[in-house]
Coordinates of C-alpha atoms in Angstrom, one line a residue:
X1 CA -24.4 151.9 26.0
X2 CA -21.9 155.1 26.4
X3 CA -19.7 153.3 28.8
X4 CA -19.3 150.0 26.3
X5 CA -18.7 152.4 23.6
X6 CA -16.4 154.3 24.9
X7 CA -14.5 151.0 26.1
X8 CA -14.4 149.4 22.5
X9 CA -13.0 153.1 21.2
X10 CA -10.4 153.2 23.9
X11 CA -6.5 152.7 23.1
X12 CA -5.0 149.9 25.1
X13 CA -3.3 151.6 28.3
X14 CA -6.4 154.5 27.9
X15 CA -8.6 155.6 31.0
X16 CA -12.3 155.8 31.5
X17 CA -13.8 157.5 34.3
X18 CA -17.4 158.0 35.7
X19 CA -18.4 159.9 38.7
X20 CA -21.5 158.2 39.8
X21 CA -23.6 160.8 42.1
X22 CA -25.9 158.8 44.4
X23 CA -27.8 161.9 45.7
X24 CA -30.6 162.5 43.5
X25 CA -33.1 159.8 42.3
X26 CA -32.2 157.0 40.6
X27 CA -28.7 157.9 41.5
X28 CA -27.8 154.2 43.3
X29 CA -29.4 152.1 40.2
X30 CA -27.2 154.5 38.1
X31 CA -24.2 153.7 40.2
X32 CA -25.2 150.3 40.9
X33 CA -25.5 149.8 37.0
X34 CA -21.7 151.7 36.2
X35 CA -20.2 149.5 39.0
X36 CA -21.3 146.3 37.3
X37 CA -20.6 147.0 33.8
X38 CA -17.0 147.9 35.3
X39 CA -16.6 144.3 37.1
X40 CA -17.9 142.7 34.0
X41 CA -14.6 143.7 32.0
X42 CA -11.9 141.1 31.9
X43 CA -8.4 141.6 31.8
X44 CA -9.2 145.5 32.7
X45 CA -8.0 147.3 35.8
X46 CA -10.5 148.7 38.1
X47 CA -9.7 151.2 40.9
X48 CA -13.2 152.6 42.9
X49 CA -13.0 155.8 45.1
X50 CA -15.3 156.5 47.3
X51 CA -15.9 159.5 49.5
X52 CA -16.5 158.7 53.2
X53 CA -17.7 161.8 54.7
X54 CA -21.1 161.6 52.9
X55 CA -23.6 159.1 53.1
X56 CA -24.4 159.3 49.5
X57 CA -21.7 161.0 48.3
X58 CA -19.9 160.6 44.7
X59 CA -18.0 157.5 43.6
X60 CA -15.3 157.8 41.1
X61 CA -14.7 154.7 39.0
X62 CA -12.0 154.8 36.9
X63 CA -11.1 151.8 34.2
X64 CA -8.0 151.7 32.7
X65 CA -7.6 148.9 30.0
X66 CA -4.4 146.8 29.8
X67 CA -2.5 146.2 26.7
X68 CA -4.0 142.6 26.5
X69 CA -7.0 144.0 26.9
X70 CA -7.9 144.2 23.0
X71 CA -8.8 147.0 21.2
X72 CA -7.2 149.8 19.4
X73 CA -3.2 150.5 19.3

């Protein structure tokens, strides 16, 4: 519900980002959940970062939504 709000408040060009921590419980539905509310966006660009070294390290997933995205000016 945070992440759609924040989406529909968010200026046309603007940024969200979410760093999903898969270490603690209920980490990997958390991400899981963050990752496919972000592939659900049309017309958004979507750029995940992962780091390698740890097997359940962070993942950074940044939105940024395009000007024909809708939504404020």
């Amino acid at each position: 519900a945070a992440l759609e709000q924040g989406w529909t408040a968010l200026r046309n060009g603007g940024i969200i980002t979410a760093a999903c921590y898969q270490g603690h419980p209920g980490g990997r539905a958390e991400t899981e959940a963050v990752l496919a509310w972000a592939a659900a966006l049309e017309r958004a660009q979507i750029e995940i970062c992962r780091r390698e070294e740890a097997k359940d390290g962070p993942i950074l997933v940044t939105v940024r939504k395009s000007a024909r995205a809708g939504g404020p000016e």
